[in-house]
Coordinates of C-alpha atoms in Angstrom, one line a residue:
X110 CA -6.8 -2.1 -26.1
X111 CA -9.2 -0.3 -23.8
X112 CA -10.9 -3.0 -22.8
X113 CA -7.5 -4.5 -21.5
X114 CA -7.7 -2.1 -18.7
X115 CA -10.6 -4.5 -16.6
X116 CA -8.3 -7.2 -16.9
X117 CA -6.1 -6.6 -13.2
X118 CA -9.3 -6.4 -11.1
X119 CA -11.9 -9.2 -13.2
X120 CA -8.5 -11.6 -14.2
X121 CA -7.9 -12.7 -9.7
X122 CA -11.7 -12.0 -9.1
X123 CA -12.5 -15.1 -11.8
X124 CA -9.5 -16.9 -10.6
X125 CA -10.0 -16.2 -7.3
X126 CA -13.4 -18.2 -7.8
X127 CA -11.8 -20.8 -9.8
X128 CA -9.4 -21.5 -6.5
X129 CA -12.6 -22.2 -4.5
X130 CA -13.4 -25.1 -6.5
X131 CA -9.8 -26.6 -6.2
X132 CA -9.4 -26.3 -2.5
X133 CA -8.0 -30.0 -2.0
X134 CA -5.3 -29.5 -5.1
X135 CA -3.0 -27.1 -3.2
X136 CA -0.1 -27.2 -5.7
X137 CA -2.8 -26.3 -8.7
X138 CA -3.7 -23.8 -6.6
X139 CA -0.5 -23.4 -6.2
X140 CA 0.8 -22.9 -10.2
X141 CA -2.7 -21.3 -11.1
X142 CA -2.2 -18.4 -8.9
X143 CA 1.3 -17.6 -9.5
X144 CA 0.9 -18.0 -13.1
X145 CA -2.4 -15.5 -12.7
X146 CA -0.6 -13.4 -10.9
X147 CA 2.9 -12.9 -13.1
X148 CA 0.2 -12.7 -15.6
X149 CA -1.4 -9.9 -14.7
X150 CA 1.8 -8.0 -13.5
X151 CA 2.9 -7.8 -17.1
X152 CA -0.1 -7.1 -18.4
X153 CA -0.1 -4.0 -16.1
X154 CA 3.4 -2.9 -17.1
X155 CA 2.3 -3.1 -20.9
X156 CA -0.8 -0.8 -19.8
X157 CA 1.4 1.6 -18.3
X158 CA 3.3 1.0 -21.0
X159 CA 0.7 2.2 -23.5
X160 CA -0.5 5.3 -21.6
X161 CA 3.2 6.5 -21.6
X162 CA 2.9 6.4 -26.1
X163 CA -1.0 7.2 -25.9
X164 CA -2.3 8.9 -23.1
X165 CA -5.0 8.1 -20.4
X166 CA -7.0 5.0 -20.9
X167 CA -10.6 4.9 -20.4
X168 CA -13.1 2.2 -20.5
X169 CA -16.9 2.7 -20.0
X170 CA -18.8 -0.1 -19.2
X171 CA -22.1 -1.6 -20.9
X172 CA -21.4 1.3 -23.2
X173 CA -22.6 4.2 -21.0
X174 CA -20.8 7.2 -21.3
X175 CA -19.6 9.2 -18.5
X176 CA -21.0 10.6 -16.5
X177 CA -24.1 8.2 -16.1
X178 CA -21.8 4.6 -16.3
X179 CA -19.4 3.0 -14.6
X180 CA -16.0 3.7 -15.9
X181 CA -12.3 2.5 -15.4
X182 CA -9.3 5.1 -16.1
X183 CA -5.7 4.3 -16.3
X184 CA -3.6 6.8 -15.7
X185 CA 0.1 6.8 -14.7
X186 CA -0.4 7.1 -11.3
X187 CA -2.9 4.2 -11.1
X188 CA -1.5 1.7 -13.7
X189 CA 2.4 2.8 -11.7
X190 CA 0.7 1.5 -8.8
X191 CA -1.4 -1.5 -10.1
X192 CA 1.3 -2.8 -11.7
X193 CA 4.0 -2.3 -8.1
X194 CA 1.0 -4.1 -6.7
X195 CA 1.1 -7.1 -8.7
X196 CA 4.9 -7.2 -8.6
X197 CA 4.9 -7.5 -4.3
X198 CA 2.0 -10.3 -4.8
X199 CA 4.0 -12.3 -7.1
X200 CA 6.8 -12.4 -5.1
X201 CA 4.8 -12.9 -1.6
X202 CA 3.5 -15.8 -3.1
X203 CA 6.5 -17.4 -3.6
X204 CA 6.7 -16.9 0.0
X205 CA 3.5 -18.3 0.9
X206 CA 4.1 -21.5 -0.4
X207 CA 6.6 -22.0 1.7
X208 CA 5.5 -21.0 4.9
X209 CA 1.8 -20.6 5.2
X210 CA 1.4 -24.4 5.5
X211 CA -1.2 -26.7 3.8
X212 CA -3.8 -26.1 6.9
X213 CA -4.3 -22.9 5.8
X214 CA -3.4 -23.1 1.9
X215 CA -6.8 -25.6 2.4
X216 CA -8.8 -22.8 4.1
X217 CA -9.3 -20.8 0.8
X218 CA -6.1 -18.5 1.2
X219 CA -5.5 -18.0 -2.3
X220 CA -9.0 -17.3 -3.6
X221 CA -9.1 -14.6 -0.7
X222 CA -5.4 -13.0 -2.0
X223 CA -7.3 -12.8 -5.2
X224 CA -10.1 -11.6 -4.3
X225 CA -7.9 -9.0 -1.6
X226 CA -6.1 -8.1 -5.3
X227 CA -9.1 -7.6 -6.9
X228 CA -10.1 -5.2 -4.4
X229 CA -7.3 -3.1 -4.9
X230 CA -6.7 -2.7 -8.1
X231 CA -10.0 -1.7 -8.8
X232 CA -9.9 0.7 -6.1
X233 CA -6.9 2.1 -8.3
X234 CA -8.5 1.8 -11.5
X235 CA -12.0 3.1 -10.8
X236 CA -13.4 6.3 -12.4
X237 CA -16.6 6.4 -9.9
X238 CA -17.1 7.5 -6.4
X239 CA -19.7 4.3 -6.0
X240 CA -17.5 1.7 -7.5
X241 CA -14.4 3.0 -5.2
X242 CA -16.7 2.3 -2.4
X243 CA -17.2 -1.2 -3.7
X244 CA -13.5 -1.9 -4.3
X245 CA -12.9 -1.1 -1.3
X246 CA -15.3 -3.3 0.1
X247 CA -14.5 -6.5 -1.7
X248 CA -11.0 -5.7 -0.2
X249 CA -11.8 -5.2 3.2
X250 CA -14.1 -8.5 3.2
X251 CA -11.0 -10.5 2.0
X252 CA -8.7 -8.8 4.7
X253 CA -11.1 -9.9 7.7
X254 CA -10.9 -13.5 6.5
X255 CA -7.1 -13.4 5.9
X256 CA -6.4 -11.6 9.3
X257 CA -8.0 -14.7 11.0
X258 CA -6.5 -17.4 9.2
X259 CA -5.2 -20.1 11.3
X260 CA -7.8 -19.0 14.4
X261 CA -5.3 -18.1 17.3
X262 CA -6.9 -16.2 19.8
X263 CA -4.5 -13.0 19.0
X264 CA -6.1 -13.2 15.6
X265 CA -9.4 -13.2 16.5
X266 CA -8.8 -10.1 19.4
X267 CA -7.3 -7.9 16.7
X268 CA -9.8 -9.4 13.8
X269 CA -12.6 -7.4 15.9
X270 CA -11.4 -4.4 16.4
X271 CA -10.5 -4.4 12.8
X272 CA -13.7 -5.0 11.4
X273 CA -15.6 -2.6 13.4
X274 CA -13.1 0.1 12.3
X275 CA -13.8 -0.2 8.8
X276 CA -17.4 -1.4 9.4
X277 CA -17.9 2.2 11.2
X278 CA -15.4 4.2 8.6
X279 CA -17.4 2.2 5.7
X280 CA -20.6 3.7 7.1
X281 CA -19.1 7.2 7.0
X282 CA -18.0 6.6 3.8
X283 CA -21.3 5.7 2.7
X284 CA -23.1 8.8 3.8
X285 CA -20.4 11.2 2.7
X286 CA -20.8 10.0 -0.5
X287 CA -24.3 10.1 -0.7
X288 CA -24.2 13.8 0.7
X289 CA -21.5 14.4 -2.2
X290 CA -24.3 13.6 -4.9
X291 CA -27.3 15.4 -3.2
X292 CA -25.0 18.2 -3.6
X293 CA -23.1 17.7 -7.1
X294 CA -25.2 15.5 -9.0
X295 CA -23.0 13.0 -9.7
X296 CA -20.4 10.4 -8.8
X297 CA -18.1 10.3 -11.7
X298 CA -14.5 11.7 -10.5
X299 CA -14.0 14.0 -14.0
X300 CA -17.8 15.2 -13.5
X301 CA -17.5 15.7 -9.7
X302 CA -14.0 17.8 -10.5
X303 CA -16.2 19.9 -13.3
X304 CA -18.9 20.8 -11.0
X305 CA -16.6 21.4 -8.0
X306 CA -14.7 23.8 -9.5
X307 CA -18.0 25.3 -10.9
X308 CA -18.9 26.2 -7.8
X309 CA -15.8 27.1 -6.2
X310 CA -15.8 24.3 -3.2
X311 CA -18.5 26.3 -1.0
X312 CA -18.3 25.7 2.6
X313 CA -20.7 22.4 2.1
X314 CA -18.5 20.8 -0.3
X315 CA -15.4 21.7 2.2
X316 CA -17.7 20.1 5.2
X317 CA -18.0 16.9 2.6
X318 CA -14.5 17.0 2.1
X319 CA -13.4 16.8 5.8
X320 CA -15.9 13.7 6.2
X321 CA -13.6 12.0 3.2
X322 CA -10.6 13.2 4.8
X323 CA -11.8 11.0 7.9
X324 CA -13.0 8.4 6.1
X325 CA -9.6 7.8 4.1
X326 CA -7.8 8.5 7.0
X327 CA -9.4 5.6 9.1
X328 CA -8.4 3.4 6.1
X329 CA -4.9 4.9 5.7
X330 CA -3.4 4.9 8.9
X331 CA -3.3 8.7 9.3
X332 CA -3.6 9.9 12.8
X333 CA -6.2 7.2 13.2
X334 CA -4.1 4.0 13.3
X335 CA -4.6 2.6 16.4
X336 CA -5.8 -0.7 14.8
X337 CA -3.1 -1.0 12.7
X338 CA -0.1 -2.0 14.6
X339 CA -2.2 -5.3 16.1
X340 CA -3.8 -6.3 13.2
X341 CA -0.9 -6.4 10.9
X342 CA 1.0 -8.5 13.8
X343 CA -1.6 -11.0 13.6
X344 CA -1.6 -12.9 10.5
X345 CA 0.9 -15.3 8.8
X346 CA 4.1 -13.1 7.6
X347 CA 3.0 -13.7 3.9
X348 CA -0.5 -12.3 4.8
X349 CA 0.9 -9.5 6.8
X350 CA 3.6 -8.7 4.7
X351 CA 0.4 -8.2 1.9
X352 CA -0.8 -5.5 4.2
X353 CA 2.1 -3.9 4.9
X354 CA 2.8 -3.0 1.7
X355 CA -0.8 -2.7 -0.2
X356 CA -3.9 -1.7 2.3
X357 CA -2.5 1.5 3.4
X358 CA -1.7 2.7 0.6
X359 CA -5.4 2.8 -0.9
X360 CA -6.4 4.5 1.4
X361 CA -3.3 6.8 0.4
X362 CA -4.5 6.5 -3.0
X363 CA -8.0 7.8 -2.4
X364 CA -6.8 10.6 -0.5
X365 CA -4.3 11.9 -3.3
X366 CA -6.9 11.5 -6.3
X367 CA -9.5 13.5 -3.8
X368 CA -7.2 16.1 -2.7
X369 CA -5.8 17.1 -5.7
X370 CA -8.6 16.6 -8.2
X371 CA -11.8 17.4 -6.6
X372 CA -11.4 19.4 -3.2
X373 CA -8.0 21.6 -3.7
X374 CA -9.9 24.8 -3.7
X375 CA -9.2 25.5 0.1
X376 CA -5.6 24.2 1.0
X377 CA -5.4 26.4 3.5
X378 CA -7.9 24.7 5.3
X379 CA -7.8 20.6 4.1
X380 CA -4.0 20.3 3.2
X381 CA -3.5 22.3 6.5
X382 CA -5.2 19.5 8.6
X383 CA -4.0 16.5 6.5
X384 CA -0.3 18.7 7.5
X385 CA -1.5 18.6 11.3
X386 CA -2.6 14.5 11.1
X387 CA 0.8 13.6 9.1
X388 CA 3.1 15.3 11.9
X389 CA 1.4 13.9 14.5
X390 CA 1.3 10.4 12.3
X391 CA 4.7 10.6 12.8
X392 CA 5.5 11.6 15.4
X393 CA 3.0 8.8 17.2
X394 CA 4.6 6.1 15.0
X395 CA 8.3 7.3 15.8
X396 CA 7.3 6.7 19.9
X397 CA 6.1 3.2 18.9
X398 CA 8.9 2.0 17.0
X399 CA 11.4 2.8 19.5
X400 CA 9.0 1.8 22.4
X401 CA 8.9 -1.9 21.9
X402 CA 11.1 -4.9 21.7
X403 CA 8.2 -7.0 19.8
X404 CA 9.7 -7.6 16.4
X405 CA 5.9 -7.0 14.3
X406 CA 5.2 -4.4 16.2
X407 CA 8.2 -2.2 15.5
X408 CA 7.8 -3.0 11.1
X409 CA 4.1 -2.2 11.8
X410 CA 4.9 1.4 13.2
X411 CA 7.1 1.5 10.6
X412 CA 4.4 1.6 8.2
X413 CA 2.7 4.0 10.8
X414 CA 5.8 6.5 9.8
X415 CA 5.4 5.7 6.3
X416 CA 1.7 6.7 5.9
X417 CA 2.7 10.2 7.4
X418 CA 5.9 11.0 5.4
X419 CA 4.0 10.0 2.3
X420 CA 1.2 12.2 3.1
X421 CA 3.3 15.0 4.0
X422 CA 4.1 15.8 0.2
X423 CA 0.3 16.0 -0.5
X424 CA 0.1 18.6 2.5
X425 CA 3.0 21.0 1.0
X426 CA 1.1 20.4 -2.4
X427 CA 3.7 21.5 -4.8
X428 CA 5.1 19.7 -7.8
X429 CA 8.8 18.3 -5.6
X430 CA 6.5 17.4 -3.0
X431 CA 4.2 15.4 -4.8
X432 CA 7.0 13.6 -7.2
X433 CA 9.0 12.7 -3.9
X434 CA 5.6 11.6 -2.4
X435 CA 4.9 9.6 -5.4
X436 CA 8.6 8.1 -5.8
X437 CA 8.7 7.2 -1.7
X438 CA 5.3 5.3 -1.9
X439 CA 6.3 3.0 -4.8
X440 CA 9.6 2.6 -2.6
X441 CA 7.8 2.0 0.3
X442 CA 5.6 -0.9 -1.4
X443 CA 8.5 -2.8 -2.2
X444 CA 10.3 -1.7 0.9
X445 CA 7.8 -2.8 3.4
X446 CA 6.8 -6.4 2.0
X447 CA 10.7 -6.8 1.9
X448 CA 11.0 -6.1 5.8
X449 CA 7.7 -8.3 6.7
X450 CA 9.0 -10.9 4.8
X451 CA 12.5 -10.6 6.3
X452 CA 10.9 -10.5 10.1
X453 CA 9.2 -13.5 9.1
X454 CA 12.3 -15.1 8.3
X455 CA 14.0 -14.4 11.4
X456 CA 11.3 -15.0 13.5
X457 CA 10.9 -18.7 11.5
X458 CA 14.7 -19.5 12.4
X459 CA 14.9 -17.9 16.0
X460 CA 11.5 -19.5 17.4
X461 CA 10.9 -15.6 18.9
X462 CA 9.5 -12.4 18.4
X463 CA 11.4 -10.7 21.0
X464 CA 14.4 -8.8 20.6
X465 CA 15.9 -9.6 24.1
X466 CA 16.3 -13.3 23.3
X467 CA 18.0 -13.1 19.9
X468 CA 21.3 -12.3 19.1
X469 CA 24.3 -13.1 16.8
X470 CA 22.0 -14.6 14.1
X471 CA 24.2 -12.9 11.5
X472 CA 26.9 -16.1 12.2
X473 CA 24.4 -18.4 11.7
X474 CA 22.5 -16.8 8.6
X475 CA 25.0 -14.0 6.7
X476 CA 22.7 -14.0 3.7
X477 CA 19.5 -13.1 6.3
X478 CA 21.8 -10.5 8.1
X479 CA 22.7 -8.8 5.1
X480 CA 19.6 -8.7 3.5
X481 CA 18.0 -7.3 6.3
X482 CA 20.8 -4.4 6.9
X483 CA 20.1 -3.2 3.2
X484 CA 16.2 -3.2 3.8
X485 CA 17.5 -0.5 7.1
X486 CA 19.5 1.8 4.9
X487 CA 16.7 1.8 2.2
X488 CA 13.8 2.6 4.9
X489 CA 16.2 5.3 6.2
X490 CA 16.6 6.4 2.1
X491 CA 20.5 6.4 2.3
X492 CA 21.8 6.5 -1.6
X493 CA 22.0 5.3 -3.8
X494 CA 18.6 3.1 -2.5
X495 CA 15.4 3.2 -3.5
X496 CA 13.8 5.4 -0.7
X497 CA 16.7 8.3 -1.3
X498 CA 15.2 9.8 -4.1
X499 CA 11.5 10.4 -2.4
X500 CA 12.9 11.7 0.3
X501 CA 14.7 14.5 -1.3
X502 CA 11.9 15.8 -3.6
X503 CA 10.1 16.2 -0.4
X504 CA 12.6 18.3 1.4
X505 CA 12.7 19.8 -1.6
X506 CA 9.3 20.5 -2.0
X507 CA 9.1 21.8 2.1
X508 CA 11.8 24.0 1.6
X509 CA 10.0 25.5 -1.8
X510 CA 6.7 25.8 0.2
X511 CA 8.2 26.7 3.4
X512 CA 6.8 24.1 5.1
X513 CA 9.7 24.1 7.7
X514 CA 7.9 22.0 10.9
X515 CA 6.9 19.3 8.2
X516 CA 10.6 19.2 7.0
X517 CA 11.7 18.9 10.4
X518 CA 9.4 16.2 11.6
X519 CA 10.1 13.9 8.3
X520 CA 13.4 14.3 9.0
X521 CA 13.4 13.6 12.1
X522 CA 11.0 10.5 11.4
X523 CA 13.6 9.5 9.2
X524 CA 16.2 9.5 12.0
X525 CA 13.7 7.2 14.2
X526 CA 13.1 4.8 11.1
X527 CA 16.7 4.2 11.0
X528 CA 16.9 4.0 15.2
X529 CA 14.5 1.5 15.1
X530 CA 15.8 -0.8 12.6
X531 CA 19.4 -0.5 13.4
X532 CA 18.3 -1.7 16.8
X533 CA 16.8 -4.6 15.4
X534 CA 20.1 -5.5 13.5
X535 CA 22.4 -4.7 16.5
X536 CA 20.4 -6.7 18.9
X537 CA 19.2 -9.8 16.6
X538 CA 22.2 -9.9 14.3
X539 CA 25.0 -9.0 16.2
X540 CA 27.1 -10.4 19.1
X541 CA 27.7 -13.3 20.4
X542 CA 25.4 -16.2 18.8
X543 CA 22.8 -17.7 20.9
X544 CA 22.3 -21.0 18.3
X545 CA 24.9 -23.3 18.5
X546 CA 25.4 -25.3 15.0
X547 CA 23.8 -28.3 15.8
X548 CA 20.8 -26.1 16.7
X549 CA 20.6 -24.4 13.5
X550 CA 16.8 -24.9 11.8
X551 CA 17.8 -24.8 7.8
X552 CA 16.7 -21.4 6.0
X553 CA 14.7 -22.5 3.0
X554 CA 14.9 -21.5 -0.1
X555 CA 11.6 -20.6 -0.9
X556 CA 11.8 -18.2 2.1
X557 CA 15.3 -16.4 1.7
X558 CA 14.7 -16.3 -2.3
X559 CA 11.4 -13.9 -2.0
X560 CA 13.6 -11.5 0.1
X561 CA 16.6 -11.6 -2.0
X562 CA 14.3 -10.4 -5.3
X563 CA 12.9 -7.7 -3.4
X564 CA 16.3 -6.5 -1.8
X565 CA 17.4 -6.6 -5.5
X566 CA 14.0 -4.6 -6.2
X567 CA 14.8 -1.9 -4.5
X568 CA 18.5 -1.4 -5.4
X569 CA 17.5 -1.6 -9.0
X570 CA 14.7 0.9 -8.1
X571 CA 17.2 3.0 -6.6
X572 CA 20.2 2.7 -9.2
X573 CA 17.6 3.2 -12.0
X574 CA 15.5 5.9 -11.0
X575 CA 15.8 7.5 -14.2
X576 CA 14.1 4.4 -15.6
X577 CA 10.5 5.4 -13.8
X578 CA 11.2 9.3 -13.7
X579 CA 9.0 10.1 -17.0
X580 CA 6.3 7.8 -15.7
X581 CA 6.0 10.1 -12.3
X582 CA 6.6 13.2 -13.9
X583 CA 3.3 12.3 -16.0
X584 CA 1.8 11.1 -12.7
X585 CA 2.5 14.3 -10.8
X586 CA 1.3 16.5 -14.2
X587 CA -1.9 14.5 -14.2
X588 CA -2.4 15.3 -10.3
X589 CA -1.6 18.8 -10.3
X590 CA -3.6 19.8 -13.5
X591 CA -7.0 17.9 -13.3
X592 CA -8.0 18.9 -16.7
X593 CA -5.7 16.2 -18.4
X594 CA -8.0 13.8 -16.2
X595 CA -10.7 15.7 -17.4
X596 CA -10.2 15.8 -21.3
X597 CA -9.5 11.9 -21.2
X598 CA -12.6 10.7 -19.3
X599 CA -15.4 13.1 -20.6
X600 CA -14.2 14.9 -23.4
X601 CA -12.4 12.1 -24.9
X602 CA -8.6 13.4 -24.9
X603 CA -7.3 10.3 -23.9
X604 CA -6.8 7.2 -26.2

């Protein structure tokens, strides 16, 4: 069973490899990677699954025990998130195959979506400090070949600032960790909690733990994501509706596993500045959304929003906090993909980006109208939707913690979410049509169909709630109590 728990990162890496040597068979490439990727999405759920009846999974590799091999642990809060992972790629590569266009398909698109995959799920699944580093790696070098697919000159503009923002943040993370083992001893996650809480996160450690913060940050989004509005605009929607809904949040990830299990000895300090970067996270992505009539630009600040409210529950750091946290970024996964997607489509059938020369579209396309107004009131997390239930634990959790500014700025965020979208169906879907009937380019069905499963996603995700609530309550109870993590990885509690 353990050994199971390698299969979501090694299954697309080998098929991602596979794909390479069929580049002129696009619809092999085609089958092969959906069938890999449905694959593996079940394969999670059984994993997550299993540690609900067993406990945390743990596999050490070439038989080295932890703390001197590499190991992979699957908790709830990884495996939840592996397996949401899998479920958005399956569905965006329905998507793909309709619109990214044999050109592309032919310029190894799929290998590099597996090989993007592989990169994150590992990043999830990963025990070590080092091996995180190298997940997030083989990520990152698929996401500078996807974000210049097709070669346009916006592509390439936005490519380079990209890459030398996670070239530079890859550097830092490189010599944090290296200063994190001169001073522990180790790299393993359980170990480095053990000997943190030895000795009591001195002011070193807290120094160390500020470099991650910046680090993660860079990749997240939070309070540094000046790169991320133009270089999710750039790609193909399929592509960009990937990163959307997946890079962020490893980088979101990395920063809840640190700052809960290994450097949680001085809230006061960390969660007070990861507070400071989420309000001002928001705050900067609220300006943007509202600011501009470019239809990418205003989902990509979206995200911007996102990455702060999400965060905000690990800066009030109680138990409602982080289950609202934990329940709005699984929401926002499905959420987000489902709006790129949806831009995509519209953008497809208008011929524009621009706000100011679409309107009416909701005679011509109901279906896409529709569809896009219930991706608005889940963002805005009106009930009984999907993004409801998150944002409630968080108030929740504000109010226990007295976090009152935080509570204020999310809600307010909230307000500008729903602002910005309702724009974007007032201006694009309402009024008087600009596309006479005989103008009318067809809606495929390979496009709508993508949206419609994830607008069905998140109702279900919304309406069954209950369904998922053990699964986060274990998530947030492995967070908040480290030990559990602990017990599983190096004293063997876990199955």
């Amino acid at each position: 069973m353990n050994n199971l728990l390698v299969l979501p990162m090694v299954l697309p890496l080998l098929v991602g490899i596979l794909l390479i040597f069929l580049r002129p068979f696009v619809k092999w490439q085609r089958v092969i990677s959906f069938v890999t990727l449905l694959l593996t999405f079940g394969l999670s759920i059984y994993l997550l699954l299993h540690v609900q009846r067993e406990g945390i999974i743990t596999l050490d590799f070439g038989g080295w025990s932890p703390p001197f091999g590499i190991s992979f642990v699957g908790d709830s809060f990884s495996l939840l998130l592996t397996a949401t992972t899998y479920f958005i790629a399956t569905i965006c590569s329905l998507y793909s195959f309709s619109t990214i266009g044999k050109d592309k398909e032919n310029m190894f698109v799929y290998p590099l979506v597996h090989l993007l995959l592989a990169g994150v799920s590992g990043s999830f699944l990963t025990g070590d400090l080092f091996n995180l580093y190298v997940c997030f790696e083989v990520m990152l070098l698929a996401s500078y070949a996807l974000i210049v697919l097709g070669g346009e000159r916006v592509q390439l503009r936005e490519a380079i600032k990209y890459v030398l923002v996670n070239v530079l943040s890859s550097f830092i993370f490189l010599i944090a960790i290296a200063y994190l083992y001169g001073v522990t001893g180790t790299l393993n996650l359980a170990h480095l909690s053990v000997r943190i809480a030895e000795a009591g996160q001195p002011p070193i450690l807290t120094t160390i733990a500020i470099v991650f913060l910046l680090v993660f940050s860079l990749k997240a989004g939070l309070l540094l994501y000046f790169w991320l509005p133009g270089a999710y605009g750039a790609p193909p929607m399929a592509i960009a509706a990937l990163f959307g809904a997946l890079l962020t949040k490893v980088g979101i990830y990395a920063l809840f596993r640190f700052f809960t299990m290994l450097f949680y000895h001085e809230p006061e300090l960390t969660h007070t500045i990861i507070a400071v970067m989420a309000i001002v996270t928001m705050v900067g992505g609220s300006i943007g959304a509202v600011a501009y009539n470019d239809l990418r630009k205003i989902v990509s600040y979206n995200v911007v929003i996102a990455v702060g409210f999400i965060l905000s529950g690990l800066a009030i750091f109680n138990e409602a906090a982080i289950e609202g946290s934990i329940y709005y970024l699984v929401h926002d996964m499905i959420v987000k993909a489902f709006l790129f997607l949806l831009v995509g489509v519209t953008i497809y059938v208008s011929g524009t980006q621009r706000l100011e020369r679409m309107s009416g579209m909701i005679r011509n396309y109901p279906l896409l109208g529709w569809l896009f107004f219930l991706a608005t009131i889940s963002l805005a997390g009106i009930p009984p939707l999907s993004g409801f239930v998150g944002k409630v634990f968080v108030a929740q959790g504000a109010i226990d913690g007295q976090a009152f500014v935080l509570l204020a700025v999310t809600l307010i965020s909230s307000i500008f979410v729903l602002y910005s979208l309702l724009r974007i169906f007032r201006t694009v879907f309402w009024g008087e049509t600009i596309i006479g009937t005989d103008e009318m380019v067809p809606l495929r069905t390979g496009m709508i169909l993508p949206c419609a499963l994830l607008g069905a996603a998140t109702l279900a995700l919304g309406l069954g709630t209950e369904s998922i609530s053990g699964i986060v309550q274990d998530a947030v109870n492995t967070l908040l109590n480290p030990q559990i993590y602990i017990d599983a990885v190096l004293n063997r509690g876990g199955a």
